[in-house]
mmCIF file with all atom_site columns, C-alpha atoms in Angstrom:
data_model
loop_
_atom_site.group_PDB
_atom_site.id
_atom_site.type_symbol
_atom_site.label_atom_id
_atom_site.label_alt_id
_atom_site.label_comp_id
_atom_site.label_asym_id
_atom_site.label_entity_id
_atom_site.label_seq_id
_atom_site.pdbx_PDB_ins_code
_atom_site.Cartn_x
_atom_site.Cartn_y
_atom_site.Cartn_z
_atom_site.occupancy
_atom_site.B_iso_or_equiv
_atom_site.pdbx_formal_charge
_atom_site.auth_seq_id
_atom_site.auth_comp_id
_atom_site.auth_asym_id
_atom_site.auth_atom_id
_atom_site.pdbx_PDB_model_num
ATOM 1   C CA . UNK R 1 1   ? 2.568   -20.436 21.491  1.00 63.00 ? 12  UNK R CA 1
ATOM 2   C CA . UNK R 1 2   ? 4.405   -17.910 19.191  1.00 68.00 ? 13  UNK R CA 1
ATOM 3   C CA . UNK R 1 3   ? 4.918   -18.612 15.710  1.00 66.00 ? 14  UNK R CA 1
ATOM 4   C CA . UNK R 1 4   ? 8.356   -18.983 16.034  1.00 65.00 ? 15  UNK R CA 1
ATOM 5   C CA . UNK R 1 5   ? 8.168   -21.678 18.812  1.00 63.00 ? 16  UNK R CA 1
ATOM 6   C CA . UNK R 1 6   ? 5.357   -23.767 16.403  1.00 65.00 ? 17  UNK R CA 1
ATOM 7   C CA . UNK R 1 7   ? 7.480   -23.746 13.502  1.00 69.00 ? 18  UNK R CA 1
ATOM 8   C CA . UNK R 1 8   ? 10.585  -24.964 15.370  1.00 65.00 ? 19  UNK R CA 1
ATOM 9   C CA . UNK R 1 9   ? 8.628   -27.134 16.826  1.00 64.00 ? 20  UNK R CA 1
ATOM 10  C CA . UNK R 1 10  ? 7.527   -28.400 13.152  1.00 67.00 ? 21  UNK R CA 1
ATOM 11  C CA . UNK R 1 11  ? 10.656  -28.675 12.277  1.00 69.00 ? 22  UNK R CA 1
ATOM 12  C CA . UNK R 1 12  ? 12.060  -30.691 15.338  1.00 69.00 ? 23  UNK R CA 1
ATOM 13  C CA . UNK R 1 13  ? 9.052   -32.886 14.962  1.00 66.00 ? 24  UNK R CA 1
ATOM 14  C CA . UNK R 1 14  ? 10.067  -35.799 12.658  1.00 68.00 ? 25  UNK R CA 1
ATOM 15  C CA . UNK R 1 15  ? 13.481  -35.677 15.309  1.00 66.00 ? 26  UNK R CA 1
ATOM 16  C CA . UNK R 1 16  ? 11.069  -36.134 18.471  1.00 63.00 ? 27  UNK R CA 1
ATOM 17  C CA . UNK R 1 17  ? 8.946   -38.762 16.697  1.00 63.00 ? 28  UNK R CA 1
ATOM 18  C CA . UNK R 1 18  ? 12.302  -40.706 15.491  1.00 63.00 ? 29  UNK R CA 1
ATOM 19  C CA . UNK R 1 19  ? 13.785  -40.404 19.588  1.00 59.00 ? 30  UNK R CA 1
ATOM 20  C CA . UNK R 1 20  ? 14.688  -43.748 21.132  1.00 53.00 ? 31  UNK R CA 1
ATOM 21  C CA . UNK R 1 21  ? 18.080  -46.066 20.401  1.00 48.00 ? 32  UNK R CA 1
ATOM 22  C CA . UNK R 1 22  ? 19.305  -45.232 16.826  1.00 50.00 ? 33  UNK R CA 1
ATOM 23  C CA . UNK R 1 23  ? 19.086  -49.039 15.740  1.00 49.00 ? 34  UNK R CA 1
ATOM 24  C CA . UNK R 1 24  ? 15.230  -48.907 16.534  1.00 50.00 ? 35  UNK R CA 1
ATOM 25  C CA . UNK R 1 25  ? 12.778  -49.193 13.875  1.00 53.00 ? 36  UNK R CA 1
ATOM 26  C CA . UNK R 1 26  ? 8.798   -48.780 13.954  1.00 52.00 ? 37  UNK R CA 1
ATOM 27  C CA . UNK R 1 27  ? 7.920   -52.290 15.026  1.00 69.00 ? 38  UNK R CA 1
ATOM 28  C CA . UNK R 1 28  ? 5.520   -51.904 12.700  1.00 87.00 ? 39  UNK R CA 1
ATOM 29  C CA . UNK R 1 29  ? 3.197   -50.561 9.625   1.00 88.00 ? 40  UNK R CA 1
ATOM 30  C CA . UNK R 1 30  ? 0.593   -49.305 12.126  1.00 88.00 ? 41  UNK R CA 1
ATOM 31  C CA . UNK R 1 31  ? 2.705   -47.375 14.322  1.00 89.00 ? 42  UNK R CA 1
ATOM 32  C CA . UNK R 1 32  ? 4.294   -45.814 11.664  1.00 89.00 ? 43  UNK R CA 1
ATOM 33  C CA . UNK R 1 33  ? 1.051   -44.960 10.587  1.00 91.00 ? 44  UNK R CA 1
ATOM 34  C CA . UNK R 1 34  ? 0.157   -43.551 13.597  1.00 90.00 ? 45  UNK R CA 1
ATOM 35  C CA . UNK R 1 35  ? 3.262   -41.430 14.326  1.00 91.00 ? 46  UNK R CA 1
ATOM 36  C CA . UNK R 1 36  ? 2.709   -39.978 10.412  1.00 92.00 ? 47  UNK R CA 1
ATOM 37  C CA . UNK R 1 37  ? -0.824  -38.935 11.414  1.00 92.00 ? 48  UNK R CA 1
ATOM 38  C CA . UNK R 1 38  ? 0.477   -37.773 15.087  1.00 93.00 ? 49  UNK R CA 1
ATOM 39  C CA . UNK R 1 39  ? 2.971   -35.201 13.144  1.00 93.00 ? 50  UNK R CA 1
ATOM 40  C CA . UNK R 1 40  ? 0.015   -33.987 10.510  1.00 93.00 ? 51  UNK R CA 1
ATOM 41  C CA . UNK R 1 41  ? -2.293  -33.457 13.210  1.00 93.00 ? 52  UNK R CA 1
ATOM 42  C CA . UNK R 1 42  ? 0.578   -31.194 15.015  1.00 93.00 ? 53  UNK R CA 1
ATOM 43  C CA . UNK R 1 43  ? 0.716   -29.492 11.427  1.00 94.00 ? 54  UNK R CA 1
ATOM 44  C CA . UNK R 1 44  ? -2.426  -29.144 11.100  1.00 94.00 ? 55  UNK R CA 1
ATOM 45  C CA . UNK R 1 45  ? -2.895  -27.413 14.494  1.00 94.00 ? 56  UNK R CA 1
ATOM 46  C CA . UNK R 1 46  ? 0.331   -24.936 13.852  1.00 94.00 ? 57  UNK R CA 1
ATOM 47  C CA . UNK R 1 47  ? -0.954  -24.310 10.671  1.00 94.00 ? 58  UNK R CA 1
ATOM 48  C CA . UNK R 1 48  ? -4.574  -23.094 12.038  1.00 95.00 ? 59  UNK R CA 1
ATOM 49  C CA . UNK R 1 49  ? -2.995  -21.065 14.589  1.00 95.00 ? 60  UNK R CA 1
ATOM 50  C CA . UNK R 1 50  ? -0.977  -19.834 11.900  1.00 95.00 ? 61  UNK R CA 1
ATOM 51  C CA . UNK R 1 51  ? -4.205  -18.879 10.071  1.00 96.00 ? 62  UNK R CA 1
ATOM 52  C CA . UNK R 1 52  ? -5.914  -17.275 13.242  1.00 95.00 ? 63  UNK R CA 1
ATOM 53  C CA . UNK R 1 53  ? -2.943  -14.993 13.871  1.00 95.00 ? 64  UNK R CA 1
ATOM 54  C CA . UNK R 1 54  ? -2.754  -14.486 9.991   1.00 94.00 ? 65  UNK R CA 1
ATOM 55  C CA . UNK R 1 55  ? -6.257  -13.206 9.892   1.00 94.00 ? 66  UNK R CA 1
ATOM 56  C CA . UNK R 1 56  ? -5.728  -11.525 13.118  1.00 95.00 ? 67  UNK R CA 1
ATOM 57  C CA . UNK R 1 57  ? -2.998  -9.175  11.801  1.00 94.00 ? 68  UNK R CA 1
ATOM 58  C CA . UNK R 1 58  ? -5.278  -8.430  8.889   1.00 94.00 ? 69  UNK R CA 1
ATOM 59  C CA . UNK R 1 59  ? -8.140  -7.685  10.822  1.00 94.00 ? 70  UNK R CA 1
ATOM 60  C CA . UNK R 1 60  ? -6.035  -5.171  12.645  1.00 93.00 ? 71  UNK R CA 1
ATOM 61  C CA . UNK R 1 61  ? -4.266  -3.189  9.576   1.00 93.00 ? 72  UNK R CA 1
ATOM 62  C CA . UNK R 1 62  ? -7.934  -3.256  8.166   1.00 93.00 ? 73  UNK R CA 1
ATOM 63  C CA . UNK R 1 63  ? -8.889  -1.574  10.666  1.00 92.00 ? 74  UNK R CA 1
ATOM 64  C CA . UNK R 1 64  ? -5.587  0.957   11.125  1.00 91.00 ? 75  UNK R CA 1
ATOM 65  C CA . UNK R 1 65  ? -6.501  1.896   7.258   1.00 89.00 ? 76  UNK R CA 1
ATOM 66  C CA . UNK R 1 66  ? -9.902  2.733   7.893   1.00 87.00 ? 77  UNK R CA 1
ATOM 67  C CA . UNK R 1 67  ? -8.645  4.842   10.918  1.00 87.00 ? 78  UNK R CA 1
ATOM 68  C CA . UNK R 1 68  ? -5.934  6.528   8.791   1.00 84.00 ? 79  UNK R CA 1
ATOM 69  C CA . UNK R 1 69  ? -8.465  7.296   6.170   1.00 80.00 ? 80  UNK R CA 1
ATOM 70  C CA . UNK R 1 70  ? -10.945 8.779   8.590   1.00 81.00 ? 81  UNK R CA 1
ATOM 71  C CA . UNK R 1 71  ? -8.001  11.128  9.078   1.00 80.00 ? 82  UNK R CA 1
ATOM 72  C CA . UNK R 1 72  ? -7.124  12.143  5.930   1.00 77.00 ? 83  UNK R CA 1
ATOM 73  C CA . UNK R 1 73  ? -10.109 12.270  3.917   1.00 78.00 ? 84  UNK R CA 1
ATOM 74  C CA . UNK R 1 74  ? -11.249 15.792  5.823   1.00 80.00 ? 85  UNK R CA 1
ATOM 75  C CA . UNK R 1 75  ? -7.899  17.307  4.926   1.00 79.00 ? 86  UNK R CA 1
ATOM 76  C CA . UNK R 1 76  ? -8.235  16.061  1.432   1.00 79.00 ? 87  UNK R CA 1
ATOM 77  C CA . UNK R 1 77  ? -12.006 17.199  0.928   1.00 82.00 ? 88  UNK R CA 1
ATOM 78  C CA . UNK R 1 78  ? -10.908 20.770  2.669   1.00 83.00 ? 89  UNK R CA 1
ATOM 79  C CA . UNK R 1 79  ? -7.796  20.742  0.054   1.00 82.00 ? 90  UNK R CA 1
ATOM 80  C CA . UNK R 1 80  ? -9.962  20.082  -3.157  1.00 84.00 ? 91  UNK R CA 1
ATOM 81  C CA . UNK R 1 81  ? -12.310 22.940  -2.106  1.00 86.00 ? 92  UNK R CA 1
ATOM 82  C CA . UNK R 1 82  ? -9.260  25.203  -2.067  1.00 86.00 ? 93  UNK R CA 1
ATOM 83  C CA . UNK R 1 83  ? -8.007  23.875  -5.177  1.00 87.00 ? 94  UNK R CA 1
ATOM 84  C CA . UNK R 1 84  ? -11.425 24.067  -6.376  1.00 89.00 ? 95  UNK R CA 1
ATOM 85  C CA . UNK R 1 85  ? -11.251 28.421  -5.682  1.00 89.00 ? 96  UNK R CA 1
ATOM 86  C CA . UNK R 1 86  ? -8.188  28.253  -7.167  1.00 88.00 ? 97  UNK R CA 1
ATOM 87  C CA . UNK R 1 87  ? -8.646  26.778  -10.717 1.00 90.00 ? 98  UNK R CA 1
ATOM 88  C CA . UNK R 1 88  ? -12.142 29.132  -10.583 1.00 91.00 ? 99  UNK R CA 1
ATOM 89  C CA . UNK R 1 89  ? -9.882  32.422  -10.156 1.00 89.00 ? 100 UNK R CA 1
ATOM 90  C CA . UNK R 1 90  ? -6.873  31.057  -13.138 1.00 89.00 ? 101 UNK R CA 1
ATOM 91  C CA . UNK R 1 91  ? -9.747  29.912  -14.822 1.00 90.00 ? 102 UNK R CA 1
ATOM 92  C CA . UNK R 1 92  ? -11.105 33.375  -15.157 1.00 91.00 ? 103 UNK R CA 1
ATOM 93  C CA . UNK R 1 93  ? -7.755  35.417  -15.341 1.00 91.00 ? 104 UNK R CA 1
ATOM 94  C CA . UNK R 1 94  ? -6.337  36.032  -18.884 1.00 94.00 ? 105 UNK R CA 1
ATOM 95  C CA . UNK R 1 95  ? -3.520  33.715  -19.504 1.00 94.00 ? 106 UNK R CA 1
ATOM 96  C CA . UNK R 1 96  ? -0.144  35.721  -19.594 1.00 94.00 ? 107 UNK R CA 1
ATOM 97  C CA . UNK R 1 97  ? -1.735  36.998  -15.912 1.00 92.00 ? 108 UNK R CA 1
ATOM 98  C CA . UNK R 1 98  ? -2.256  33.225  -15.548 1.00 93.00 ? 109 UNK R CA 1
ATOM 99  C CA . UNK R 1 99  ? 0.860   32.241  -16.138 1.00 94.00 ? 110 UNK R CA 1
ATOM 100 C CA . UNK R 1 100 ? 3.319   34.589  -14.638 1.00 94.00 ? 111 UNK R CA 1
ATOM 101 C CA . UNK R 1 101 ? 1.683   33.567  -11.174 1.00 92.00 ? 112 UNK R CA 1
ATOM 102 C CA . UNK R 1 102 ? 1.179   29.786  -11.941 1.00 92.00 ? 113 UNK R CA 1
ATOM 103 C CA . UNK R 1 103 ? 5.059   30.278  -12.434 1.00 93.00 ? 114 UNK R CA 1
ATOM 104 C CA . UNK R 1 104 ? 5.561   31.114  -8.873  1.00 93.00 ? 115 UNK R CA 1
ATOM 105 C CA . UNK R 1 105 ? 3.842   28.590  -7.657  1.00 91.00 ? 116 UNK R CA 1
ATOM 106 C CA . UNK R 1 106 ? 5.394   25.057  -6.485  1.00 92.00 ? 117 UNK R CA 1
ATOM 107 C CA . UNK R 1 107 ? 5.121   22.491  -9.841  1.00 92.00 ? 118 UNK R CA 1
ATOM 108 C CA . UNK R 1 108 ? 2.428   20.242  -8.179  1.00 92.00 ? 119 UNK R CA 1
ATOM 109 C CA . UNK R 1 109 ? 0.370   22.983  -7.494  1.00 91.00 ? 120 UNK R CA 1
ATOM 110 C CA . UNK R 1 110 ? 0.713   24.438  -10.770 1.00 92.00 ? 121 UNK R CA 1
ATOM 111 C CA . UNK R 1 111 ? 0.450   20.859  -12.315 1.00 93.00 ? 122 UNK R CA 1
ATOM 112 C CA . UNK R 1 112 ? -2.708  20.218  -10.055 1.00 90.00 ? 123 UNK R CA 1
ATOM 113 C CA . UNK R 1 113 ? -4.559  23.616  -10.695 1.00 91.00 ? 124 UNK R CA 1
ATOM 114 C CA . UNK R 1 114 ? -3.920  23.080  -14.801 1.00 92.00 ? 125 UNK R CA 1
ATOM 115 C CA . UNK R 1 115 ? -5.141  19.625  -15.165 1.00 90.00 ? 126 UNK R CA 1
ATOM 116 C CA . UNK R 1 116 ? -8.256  20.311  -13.715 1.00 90.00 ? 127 UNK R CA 1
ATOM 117 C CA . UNK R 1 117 ? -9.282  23.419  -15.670 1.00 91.00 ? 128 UNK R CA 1
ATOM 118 C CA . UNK R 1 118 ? -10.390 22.857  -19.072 1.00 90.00 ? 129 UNK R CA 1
ATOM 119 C CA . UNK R 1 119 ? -7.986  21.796  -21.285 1.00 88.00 ? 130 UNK R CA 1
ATOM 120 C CA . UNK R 1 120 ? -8.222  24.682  -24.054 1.00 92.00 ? 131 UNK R CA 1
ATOM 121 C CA . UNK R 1 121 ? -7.913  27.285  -21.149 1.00 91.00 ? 132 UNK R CA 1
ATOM 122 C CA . UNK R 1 122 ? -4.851  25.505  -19.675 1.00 91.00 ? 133 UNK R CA 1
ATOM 123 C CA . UNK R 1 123 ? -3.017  25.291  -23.242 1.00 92.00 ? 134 UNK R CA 1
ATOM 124 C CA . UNK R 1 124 ? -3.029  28.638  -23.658 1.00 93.00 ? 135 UNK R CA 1
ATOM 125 C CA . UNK R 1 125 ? -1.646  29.554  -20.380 1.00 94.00 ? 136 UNK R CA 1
ATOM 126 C CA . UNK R 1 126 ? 0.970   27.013  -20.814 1.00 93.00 ? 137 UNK R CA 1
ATOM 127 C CA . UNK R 1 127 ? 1.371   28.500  -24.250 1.00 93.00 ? 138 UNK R CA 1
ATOM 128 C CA . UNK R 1 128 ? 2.560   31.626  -22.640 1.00 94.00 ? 139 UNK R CA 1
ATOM 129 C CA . UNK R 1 129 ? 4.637   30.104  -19.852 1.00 94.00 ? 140 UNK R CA 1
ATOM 130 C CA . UNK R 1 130 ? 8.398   29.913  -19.197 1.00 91.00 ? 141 UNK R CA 1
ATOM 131 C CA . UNK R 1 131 ? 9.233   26.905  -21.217 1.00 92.00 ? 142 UNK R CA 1
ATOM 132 C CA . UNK R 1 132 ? 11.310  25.209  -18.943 1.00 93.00 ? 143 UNK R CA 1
ATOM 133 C CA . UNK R 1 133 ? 8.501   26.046  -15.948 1.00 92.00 ? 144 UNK R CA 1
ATOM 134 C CA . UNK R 1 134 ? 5.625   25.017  -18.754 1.00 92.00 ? 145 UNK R CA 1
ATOM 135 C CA . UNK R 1 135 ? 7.643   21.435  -19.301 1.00 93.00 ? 146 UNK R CA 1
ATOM 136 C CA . UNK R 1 136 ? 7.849   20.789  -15.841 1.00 93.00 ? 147 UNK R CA 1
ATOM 137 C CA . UNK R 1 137 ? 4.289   20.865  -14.942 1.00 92.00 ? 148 UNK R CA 1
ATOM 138 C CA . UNK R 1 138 ? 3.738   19.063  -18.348 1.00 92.00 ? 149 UNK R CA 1
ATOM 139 C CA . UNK R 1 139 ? 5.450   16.181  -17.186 1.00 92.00 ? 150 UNK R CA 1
ATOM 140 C CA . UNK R 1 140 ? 4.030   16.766  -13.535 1.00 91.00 ? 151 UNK R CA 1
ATOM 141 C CA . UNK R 1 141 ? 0.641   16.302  -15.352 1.00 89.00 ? 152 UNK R CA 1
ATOM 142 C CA . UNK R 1 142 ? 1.619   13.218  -17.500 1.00 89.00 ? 153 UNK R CA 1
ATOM 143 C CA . UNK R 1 143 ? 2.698   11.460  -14.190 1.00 85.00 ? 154 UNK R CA 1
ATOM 144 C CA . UNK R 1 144 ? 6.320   11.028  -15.518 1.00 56.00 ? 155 UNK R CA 1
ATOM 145 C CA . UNK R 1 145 ? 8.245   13.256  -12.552 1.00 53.00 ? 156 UNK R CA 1
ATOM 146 C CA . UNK R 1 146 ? 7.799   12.574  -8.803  1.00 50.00 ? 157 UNK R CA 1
#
């Protein structure tokens, strides 16, 4: 049964349990009783079917993320090793040399190679950056531009 057809169902419930001639009344206490518990033992079985397809689901984008990290980690390890070459060769360039070619290069990867060489050594290439470049990976490194 699909969740849509057990929530109707739920809701259509107190309807199927009231059926018969509209002057009819439970003849009694007990039967009334007994239809209450009837419709929260339907609940209660929606409601754990609910649950299994719930858990279900989850099970199955648990498992999509572990699959889509199996993908990308590799590409990400293989990135940080080039990164890693990278901030090695600015780090052992003098800055104006530095920075004219950090200029060239695309503000994230700029931003990226500068925030992970030590600090004093990226000042001072920043120091001798276009300003307008030099703010834009500033702000790339404080997180504040997307």
């Amino acid at each position: 049964m699909t969740a849509f057809c057990r929530i109707a169902l739920l809701a259509l419930l107190p309807l199927l349990l009231a059926a018969g001639t509209p002057k009819e009344a439970p003849e009694n206490e007990s039967e009334r009783l007994a239809k209450q518990l009837l419709e929260l033992e339907v609940r209660a079985t929606a409601l754990r079917e609910l649950e299994q397809d719930l858990d279900q689901k989850i099970q199955t984008l648990e498992e999509l993320r572990l699959q889509t990290l199996a993908v990308i980690e590799p590409g990400e390890k293989e990135r940080q090793g080039k990164l890693d070459t990278l901030i090695k060769f600015y780090q052992a360039m003098k800055p104006q040399s530095a920075a004219r070619l950090l200029e060239r290069l695309p503000t994230r990867l700029a931003a990226d190679v500068l925030s992970s060489m030590k600090s004093r050594g990226a000042g001072k290439i920043l120091n001798v950056m276009n300003a307008d470049k030099a703010v834009r990976i500033s702000k790339r490194m404080a997180g504040q531009m997307k």
